[in-house]
Coordinates of C-alpha atoms and ligand atoms in Angstrom, one line a residue:
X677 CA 288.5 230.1 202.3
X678 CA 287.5 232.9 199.7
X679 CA 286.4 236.2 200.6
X680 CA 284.3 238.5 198.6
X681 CA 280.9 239.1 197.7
X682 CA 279.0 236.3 196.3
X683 CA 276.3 236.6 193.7
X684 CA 273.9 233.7 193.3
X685 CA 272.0 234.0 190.2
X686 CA 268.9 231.9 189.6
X687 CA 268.0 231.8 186.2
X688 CA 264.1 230.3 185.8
X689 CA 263.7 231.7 188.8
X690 CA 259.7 231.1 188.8
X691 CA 259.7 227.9 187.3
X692 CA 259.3 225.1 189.2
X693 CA 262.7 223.5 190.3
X694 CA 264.1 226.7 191.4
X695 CA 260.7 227.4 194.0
X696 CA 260.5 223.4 195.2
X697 CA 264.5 222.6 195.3
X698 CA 267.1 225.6 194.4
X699 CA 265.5 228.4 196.8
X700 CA 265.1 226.1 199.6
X701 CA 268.3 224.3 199.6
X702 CA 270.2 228.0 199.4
X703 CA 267.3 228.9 202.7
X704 CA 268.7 225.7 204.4
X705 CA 272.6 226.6 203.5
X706 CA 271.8 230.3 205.1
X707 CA 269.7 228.6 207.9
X708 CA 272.9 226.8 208.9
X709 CA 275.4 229.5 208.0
X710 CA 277.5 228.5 205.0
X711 CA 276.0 231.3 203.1
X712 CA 275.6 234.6 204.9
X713 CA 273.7 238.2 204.5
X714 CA 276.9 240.2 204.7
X715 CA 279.0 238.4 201.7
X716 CA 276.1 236.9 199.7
X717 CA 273.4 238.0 197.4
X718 CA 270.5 236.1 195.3
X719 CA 269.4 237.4 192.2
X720 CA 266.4 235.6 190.3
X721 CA 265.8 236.4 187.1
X722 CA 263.1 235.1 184.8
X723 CA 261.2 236.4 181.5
X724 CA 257.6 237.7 184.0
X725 CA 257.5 241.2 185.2
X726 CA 257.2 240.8 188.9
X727 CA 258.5 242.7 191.9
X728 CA 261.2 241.5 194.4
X729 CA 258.3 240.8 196.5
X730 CA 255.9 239.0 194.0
X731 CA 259.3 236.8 193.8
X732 CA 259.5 236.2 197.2
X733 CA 255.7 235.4 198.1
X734 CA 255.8 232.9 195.7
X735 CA 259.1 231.2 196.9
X736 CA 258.3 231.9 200.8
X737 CA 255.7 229.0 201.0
X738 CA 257.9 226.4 199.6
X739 CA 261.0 227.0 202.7
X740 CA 260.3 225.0 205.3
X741 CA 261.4 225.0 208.9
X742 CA 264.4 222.1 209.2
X743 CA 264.3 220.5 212.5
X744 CA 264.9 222.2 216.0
X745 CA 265.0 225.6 214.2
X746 CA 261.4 225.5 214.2
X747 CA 260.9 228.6 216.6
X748 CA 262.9 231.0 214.5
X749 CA 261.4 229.8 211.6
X750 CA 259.3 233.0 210.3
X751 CA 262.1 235.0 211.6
X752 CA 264.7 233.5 209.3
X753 CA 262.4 233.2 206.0
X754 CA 262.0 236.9 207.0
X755 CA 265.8 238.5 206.8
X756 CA 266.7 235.0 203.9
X757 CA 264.0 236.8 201.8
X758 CA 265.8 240.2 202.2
X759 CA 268.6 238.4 200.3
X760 CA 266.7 238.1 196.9
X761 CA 266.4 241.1 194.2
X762 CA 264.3 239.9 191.1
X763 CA 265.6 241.2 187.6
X764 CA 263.2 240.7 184.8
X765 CA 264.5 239.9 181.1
X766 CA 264.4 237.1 178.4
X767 CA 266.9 234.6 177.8
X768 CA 268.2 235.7 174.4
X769 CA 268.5 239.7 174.6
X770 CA 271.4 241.8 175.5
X771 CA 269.3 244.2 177.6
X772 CA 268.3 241.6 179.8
X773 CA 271.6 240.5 180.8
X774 CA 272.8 244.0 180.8
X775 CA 270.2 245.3 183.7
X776 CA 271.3 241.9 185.4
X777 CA 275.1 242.4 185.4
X778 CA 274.1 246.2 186.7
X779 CA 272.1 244.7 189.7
X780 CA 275.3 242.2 190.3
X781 CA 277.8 245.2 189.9
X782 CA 276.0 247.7 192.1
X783 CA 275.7 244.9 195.1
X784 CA 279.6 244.3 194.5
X785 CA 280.3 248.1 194.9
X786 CA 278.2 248.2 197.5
X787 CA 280.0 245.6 199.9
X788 CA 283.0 247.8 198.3
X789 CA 284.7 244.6 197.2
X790 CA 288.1 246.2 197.5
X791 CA 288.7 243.3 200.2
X792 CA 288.3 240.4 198.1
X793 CA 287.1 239.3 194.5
X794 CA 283.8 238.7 193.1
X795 CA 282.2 235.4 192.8
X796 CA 279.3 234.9 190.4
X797 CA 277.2 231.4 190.5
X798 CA 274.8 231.5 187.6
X799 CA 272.3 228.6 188.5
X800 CA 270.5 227.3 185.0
X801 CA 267.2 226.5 186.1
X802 CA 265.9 226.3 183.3
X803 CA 265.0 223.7 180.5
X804 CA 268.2 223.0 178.0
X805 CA 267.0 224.7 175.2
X806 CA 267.9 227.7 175.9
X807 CA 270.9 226.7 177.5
X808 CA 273.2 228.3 174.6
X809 CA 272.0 231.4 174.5
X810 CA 271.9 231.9 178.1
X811 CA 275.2 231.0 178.2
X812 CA 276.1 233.1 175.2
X813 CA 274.8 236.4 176.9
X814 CA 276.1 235.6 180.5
X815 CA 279.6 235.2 178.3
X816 CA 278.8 238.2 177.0
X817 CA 278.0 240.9 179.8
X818 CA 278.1 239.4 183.3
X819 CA 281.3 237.7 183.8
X820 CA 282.8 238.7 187.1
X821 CA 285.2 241.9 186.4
X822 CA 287.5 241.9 189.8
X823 CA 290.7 242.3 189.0
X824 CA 291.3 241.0 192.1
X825 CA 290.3 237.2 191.3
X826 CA 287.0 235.2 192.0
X827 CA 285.3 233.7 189.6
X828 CA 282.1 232.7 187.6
X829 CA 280.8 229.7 187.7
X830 CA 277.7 227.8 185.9
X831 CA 275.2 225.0 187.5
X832 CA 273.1 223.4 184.7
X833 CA 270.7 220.2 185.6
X834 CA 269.9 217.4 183.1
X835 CA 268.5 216.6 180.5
X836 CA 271.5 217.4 178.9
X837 CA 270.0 216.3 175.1
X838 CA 268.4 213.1 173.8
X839 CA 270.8 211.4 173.0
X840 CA 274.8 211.3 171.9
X841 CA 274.6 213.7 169.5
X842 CA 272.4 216.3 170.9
X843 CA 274.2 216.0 174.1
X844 CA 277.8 216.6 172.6
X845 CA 276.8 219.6 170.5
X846 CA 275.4 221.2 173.8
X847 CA 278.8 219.8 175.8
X848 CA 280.9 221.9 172.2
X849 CA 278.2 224.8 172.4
X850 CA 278.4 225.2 176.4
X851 CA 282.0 224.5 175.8
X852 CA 283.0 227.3 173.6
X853 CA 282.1 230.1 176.1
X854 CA 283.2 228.0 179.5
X855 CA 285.8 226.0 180.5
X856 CA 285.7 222.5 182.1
X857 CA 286.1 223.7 186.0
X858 CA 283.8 226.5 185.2
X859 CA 280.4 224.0 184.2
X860 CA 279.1 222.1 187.4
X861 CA 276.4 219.3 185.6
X862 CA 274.1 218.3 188.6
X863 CA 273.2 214.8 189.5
X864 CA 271.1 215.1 192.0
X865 CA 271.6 211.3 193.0
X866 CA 275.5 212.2 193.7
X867 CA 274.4 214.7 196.6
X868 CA 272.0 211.9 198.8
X869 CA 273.8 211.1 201.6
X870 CA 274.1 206.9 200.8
X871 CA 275.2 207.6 197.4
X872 CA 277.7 210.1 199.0
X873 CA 278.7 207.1 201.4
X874 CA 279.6 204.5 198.9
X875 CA 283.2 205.4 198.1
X876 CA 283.9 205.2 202.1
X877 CA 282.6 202.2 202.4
X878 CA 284.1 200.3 199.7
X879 CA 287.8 201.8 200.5
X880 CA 287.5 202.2 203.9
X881 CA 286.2 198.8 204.6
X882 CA 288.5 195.7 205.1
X883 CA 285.1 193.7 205.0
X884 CA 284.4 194.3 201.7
X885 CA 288.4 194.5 199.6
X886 CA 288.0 190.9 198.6
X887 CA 284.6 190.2 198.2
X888 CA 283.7 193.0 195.8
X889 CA 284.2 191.1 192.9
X890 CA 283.0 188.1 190.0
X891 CA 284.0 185.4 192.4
X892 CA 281.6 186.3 195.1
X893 CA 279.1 188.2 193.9
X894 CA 276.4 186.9 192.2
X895 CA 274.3 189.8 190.5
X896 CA 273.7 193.9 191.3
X897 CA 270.5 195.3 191.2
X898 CA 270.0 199.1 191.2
X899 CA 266.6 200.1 191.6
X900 CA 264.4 203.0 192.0
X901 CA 260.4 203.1 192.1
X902 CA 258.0 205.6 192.6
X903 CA 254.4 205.1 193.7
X904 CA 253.2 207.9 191.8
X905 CA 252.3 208.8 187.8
X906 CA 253.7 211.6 185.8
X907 CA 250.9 213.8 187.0
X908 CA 251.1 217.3 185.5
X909 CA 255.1 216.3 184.1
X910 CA 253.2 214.4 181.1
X911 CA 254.5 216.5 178.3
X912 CA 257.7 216.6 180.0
X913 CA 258.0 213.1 180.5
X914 CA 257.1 211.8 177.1
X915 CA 260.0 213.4 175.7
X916 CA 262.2 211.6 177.7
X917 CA 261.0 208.7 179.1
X918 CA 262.3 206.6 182.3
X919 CA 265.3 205.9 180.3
X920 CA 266.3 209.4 179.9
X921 CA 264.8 210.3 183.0
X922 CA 266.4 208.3 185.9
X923 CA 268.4 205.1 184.3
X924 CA 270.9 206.9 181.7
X925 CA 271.9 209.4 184.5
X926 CA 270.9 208.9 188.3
X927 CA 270.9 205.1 188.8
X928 CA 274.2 205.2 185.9
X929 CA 276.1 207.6 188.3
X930 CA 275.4 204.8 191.1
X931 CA 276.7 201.8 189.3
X932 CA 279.8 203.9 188.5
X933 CA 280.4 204.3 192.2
X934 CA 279.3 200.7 193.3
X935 CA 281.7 199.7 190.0
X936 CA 284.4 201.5 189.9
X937 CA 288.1 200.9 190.8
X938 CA 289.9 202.7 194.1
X939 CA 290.5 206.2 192.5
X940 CA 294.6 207.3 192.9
X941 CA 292.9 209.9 195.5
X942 CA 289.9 211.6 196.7
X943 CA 291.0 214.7 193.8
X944 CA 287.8 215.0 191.6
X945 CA 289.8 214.7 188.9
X946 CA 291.2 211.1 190.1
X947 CA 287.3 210.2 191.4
X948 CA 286.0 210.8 187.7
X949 CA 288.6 209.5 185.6
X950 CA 287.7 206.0 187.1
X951 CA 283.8 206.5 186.5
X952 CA 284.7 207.1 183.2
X953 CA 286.7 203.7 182.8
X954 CA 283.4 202.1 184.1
X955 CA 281.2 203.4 181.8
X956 CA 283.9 203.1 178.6
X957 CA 284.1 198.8 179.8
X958 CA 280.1 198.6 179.5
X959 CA 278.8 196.1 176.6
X960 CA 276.6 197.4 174.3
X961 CA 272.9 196.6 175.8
X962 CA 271.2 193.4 174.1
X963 CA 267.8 193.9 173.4
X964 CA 266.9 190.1 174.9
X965 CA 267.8 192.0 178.3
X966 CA 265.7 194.7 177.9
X967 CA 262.2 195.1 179.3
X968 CA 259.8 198.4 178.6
X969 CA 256.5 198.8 180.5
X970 CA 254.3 201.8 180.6
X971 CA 251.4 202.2 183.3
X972 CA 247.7 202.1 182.1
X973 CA 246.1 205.3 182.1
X974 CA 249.6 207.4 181.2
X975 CA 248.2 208.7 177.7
X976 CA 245.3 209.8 179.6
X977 CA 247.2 213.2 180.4
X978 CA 245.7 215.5 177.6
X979 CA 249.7 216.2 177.0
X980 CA 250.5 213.0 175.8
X981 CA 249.7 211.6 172.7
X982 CA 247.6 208.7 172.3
X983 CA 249.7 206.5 171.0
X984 CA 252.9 207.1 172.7
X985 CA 255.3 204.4 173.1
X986 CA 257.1 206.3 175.8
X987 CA 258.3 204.0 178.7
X988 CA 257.4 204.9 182.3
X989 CA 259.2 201.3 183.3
X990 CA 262.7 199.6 182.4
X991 CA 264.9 197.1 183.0
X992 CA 267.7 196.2 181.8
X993 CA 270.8 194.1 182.2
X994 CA 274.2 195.9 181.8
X995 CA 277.5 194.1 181.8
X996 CA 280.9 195.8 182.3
X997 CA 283.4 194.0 180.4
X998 CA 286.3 194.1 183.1
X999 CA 288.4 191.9 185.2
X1000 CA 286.4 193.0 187.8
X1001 CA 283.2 192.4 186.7
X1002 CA 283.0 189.9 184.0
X1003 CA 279.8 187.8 184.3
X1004 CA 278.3 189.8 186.8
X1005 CA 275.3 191.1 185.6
X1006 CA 274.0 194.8 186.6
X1007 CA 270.4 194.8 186.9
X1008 CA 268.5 198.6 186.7
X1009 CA 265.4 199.0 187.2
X1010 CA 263.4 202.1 187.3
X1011 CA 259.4 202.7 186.9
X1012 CA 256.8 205.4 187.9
X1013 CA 253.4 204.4 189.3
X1014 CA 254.7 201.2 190.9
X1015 CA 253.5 199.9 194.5
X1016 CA 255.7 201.4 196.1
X1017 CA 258.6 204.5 196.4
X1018 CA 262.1 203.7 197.2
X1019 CA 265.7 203.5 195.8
X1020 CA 268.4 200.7 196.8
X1021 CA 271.4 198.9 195.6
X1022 CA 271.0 195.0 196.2
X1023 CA 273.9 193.0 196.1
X1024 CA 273.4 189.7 195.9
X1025 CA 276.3 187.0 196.6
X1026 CA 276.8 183.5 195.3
X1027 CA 275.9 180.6 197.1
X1028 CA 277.8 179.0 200.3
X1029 CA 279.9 176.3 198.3
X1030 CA 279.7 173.0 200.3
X1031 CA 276.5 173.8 201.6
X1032 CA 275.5 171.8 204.8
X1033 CA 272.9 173.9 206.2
X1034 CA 270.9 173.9 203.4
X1035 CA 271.6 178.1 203.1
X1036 CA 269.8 177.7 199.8
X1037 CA 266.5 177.1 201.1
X1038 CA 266.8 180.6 203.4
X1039 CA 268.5 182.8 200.5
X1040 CA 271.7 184.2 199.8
X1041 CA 273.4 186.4 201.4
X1042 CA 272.8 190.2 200.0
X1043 CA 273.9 193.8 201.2
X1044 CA 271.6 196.4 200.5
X1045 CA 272.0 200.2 200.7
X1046 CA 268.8 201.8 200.5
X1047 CA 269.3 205.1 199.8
X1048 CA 265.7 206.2 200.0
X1049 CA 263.5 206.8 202.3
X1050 CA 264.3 205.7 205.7
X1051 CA 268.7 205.6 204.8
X1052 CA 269.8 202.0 205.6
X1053 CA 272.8 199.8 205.1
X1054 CA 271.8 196.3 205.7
X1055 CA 273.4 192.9 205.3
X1056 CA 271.3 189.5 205.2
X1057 CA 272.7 186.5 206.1
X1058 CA 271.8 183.3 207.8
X1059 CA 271.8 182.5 211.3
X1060 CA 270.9 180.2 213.8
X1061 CA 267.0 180.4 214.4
X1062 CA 267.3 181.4 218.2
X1063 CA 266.1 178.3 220.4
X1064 CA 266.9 174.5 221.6
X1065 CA 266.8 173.3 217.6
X1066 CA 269.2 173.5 215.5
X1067 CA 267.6 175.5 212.4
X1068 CA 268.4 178.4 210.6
X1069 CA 267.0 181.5 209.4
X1070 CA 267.7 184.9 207.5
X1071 CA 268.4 187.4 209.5
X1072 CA 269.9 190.9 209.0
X1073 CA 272.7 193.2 210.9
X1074 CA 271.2 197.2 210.1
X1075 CA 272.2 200.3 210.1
X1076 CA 269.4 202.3 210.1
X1077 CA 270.8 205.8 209.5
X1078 CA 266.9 207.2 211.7
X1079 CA 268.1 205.3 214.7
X1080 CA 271.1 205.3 214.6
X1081 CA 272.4 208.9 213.8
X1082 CA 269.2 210.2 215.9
X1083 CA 270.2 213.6 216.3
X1084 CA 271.5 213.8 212.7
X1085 CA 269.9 215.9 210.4
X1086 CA 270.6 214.6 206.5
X1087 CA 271.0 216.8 204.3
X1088 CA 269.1 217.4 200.9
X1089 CA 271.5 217.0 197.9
X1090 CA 270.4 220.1 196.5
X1091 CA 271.5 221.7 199.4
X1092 CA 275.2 219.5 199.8
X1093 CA 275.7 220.3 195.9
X1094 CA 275.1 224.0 195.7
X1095 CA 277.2 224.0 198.5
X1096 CA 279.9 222.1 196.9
X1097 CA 279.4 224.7 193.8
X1098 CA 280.3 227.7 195.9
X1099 CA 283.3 226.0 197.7
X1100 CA 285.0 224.5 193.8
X1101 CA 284.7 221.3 194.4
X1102 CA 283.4 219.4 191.5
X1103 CA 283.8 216.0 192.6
X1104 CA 279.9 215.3 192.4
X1105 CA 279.6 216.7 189.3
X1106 CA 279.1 214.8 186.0
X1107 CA 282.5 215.6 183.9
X1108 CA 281.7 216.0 180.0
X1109 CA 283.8 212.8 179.1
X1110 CA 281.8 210.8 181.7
X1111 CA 278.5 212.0 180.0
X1112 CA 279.3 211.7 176.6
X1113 CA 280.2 207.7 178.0
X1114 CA 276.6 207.4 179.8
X1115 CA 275.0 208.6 176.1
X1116 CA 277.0 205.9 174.4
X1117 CA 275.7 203.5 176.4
X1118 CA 272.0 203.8 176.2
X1119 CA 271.7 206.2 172.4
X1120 CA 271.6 202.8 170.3
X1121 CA 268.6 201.3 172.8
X1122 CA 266.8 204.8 172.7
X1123 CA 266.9 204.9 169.2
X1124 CA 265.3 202.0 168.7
X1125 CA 262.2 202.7 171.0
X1126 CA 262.0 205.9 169.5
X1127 CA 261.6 204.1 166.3
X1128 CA 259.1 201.5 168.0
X1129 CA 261.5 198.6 167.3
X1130 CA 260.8 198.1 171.4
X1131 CA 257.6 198.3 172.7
X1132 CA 256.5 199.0 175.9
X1133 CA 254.3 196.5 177.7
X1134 CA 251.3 197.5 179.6
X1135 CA 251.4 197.4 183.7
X1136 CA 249.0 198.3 186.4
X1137 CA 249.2 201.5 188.7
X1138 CA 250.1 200.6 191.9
X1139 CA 251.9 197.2 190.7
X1140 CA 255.4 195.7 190.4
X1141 CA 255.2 196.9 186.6
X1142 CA 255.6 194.0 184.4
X1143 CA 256.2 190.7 185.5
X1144 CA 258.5 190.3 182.4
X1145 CA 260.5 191.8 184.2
X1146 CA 261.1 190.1 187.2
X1147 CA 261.6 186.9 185.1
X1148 CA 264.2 188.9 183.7
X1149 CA 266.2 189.4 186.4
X1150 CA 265.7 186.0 187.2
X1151 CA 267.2 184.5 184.4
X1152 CA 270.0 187.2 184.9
X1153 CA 270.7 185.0 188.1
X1154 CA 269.0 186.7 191.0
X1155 CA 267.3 184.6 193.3
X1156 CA 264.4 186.2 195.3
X1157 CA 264.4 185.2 198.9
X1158 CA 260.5 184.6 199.0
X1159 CA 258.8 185.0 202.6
X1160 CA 261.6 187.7 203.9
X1161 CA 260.7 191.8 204.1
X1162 CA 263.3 193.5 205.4
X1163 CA 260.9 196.2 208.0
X1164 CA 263.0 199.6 208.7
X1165 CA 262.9 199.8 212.8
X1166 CA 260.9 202.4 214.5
X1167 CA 261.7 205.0 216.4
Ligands
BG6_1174 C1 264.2 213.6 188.8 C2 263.3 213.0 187.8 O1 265.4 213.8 188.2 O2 264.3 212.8 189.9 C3 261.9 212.8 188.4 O3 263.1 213.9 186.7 C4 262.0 212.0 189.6 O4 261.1 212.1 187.4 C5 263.1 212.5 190.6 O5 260.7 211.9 190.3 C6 263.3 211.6 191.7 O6 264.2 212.2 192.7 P1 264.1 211.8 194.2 O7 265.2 212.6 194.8 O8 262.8 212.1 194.7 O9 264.4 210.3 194.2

């Protein structure tokens, strides 16, 4: 393992994702050891002149205990606080960055770093914007100096641009100053701990070799809903829309892992060369399998304009144009404001051929992997109904990850990527070919709404958004088992 100091630098470090995910994922890292007070420092920086402490009262309400550490709780937020130095400055002025790389040096000197090199983790919390010229002036004046190694590395979140073009003259732009294994692009999706589990269980699994494939399976669904509006994201959101948002780069990142072939090894390099193939063999999207939907009441938010076209719902059919896969449609859904909030994979398989228990009339068979909430790997298939007659029924074999794993604490992905950040490993991190792929995809599409070519169809809060578009996944080919609700176990 490296030795050295280690300088964690959030930049944005008032705004929102750094206080409600970065802080408190590096808390929980501390909390369980992998980062600790005599090798590692926080630095937040932002544009506001506050004090250290001013910084840390506003962060100190948003850590929150993890469970059985309860007791030590105040304790621990006490001496994690300790950690953090606020530097004040703006994103595009030398003198900023200078008084920052002074704070970093001086903390080096300090843990005279004579034993080991420097390591510098600039965290871009910040929106993409100014994602140039923060990178320009960290370029400029706080690259780690040790002579004897370390190194400096970047985090930067999404959106990374609009669309293909904007995104690949930020990739050249960020490019120009940082190499490749220098630029970690977070996914948040790739850190939760079922999205993390695909790969094992796909190449680990006998079980699943020969049917993961057009001959058995019938149609993928990849969903995610959210039982809640864009409250207060509004002006956010309508730049972006659910597209943007969650389909063109979380619920993408997990069809590359449900889709992908078996990777020549577990080297990141060899992992992300075969997402890329994925995304390189999808067909363009048709807009026949294409269905928009945004909630009543979204242009109510005085930051979004009246007439915004702006979908809060999709789904779509893509199609990967491989041995693999031909024929097998890919169904993504995404939608805010729905009835209810979860994420899941749903693979659905073919019917039984020769059918002489009438399986159709009970359902296929499907394997879902809900990665959120209560984690859950379950299989349906049909059994005998339990009894003196001879009837059958869907039933399910479950993993439920809550009763199962009971002492188990998951982790938060923030907390598992940042992690993987410090240690080099960029595995879960979105390689610039792979996003310049995910743009191609979905750019023509996006175009079009912008233009309003596509309209977005009205839905109700608190619905299953349009019902277009569950007629479009039927015509796709999936088959809803109708009267089965699969019920997570309690504890
Ligand atoms: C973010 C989106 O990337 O993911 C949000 O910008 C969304 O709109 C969030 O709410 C969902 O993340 P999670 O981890 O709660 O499923």
């Amino acid at each position: 393992p490296e030795t050295g100091c280690l300088s964690i630098i959030v930049l944005g470090a008032s705004g929102d994702l750094a206080k409600k995910k970065t802080f408190p994922a590096l808390f929980h890292l501390y909390r369980q050891g992998f980062i600790q007070s005599q090798d590692v420092h926080i630095f937040g920086y932002a544009r506001s002149k506050i004090s250290d402490d001013d910084l840390r009262a506003r962060i100190r309400g948003y850590l929150t205990p993890c469970k059985g550490c309860e007791k030590t709780h105040d304790e621990d937020v006490v001496q994690f606080l300790q950690l953090i130095k606020y530097v004040s400055g703006a994103y595009d002025t030398e003198e900023g960055f200078r008084s920052l790389d002074k704070a970093i040096s001086e903390y080096e000197l300090s843990k005279n770093s004579t034993e080991g090199s420097s390591r510098r983790l600039f965290y871009l919390a910040l929106p993409p914007s100014v994602y140039p010229s923060v990178c320009k002036m960290i370029k400029s004046y706080c690259m780690n100096k040790s002579d004897l190694g370390g190194w400096t590395r970047i985090v930067v979140e999404k959106p990374f641009g609009r669309d293909l073009d904007s995104a690949e003259e930020l990739s050249s732009q960020i490019g120009e100053l940082f190499d490749e294994p220098q630029i970690y692009r977070i996914d948040h999706y790739l850190g939760k701990e079922l999205v993390q589990n695909l790969m094992v269980l796909r190449f680990a699994n006998r079980f699943f070799l020969p049917l993961w494939n057009r001959d058995n399976i019938s149609n993928i669904q990849i969903v995610f809903r959210e039982d809640f509006g864009t409250e207060g994201r509004g002006g956010y959101f309508d730049q972006y829309g659910i597209i943007r948002d969650i389909i063109q780069n979380h619920l993408l990142q997990v069809l590359c892992l449900v889709a992908m072939e078996k990777p020549v090894s577990l080297k990141p390099e060899h992992v992300r060369d075969e997402k890329v193939k994925v995304l390189q063999s999808v067909l363009p999207i048709e807009d026949s399998e294409v269905v928009l939907g945004q909630y009543e009441g979204y242009t109510d938010d005085p930051t979004v304009p009246d007439n915004s076209n702006t979908p809060t719902f999709a789904t779509m059919v893509l199609r990967i144009h491989n041995e693999r896969w031909e024929g097998v449609p890919f169904i993504m859904k995404a939608g805010k404001a729905l009835n209810s909030r979860k994420a899941e994979i749903r693979v659905q398989f073919k019917d039984v051929p020769g059918d002489i228990y009438k399986c159709k009339k009970q359902g296929r068979n499907e394997f879902v992997i809900r990665l959120q909430p209560s984690e859950a790997m379950y299989m349906k298939l049909t059994v005998k109904q339990p009894g003196l007659e001879m009837t059958t029924v869907q039933s399910e074999l479950d993993l439920s990850y809550g009763q199962r794993y009971q002492e188990t604490i998951i982790p938060e992905a923030y907390e598992r990527l940042i992690l993987d950040t410090i240690r080099g490993d960029q595995q879960h991190f979105v390689r610039r070919d792979e996003l310049k792929a995910a743009w191609q995809i979905f750019t023509p599409l996006l175009h079009k709404i912008d233009r309003g070519e596509l309209k977005s169809l009205p839905y109700k809060p608190g619905s299953r958004g349009p019902s277009q578009a569950d007629q479009l996944a039927e015509k796709a080919g999936y088959v809803q088992t109708h009267g089965y609700i699969w019920i997570p176990p309690t504890l």
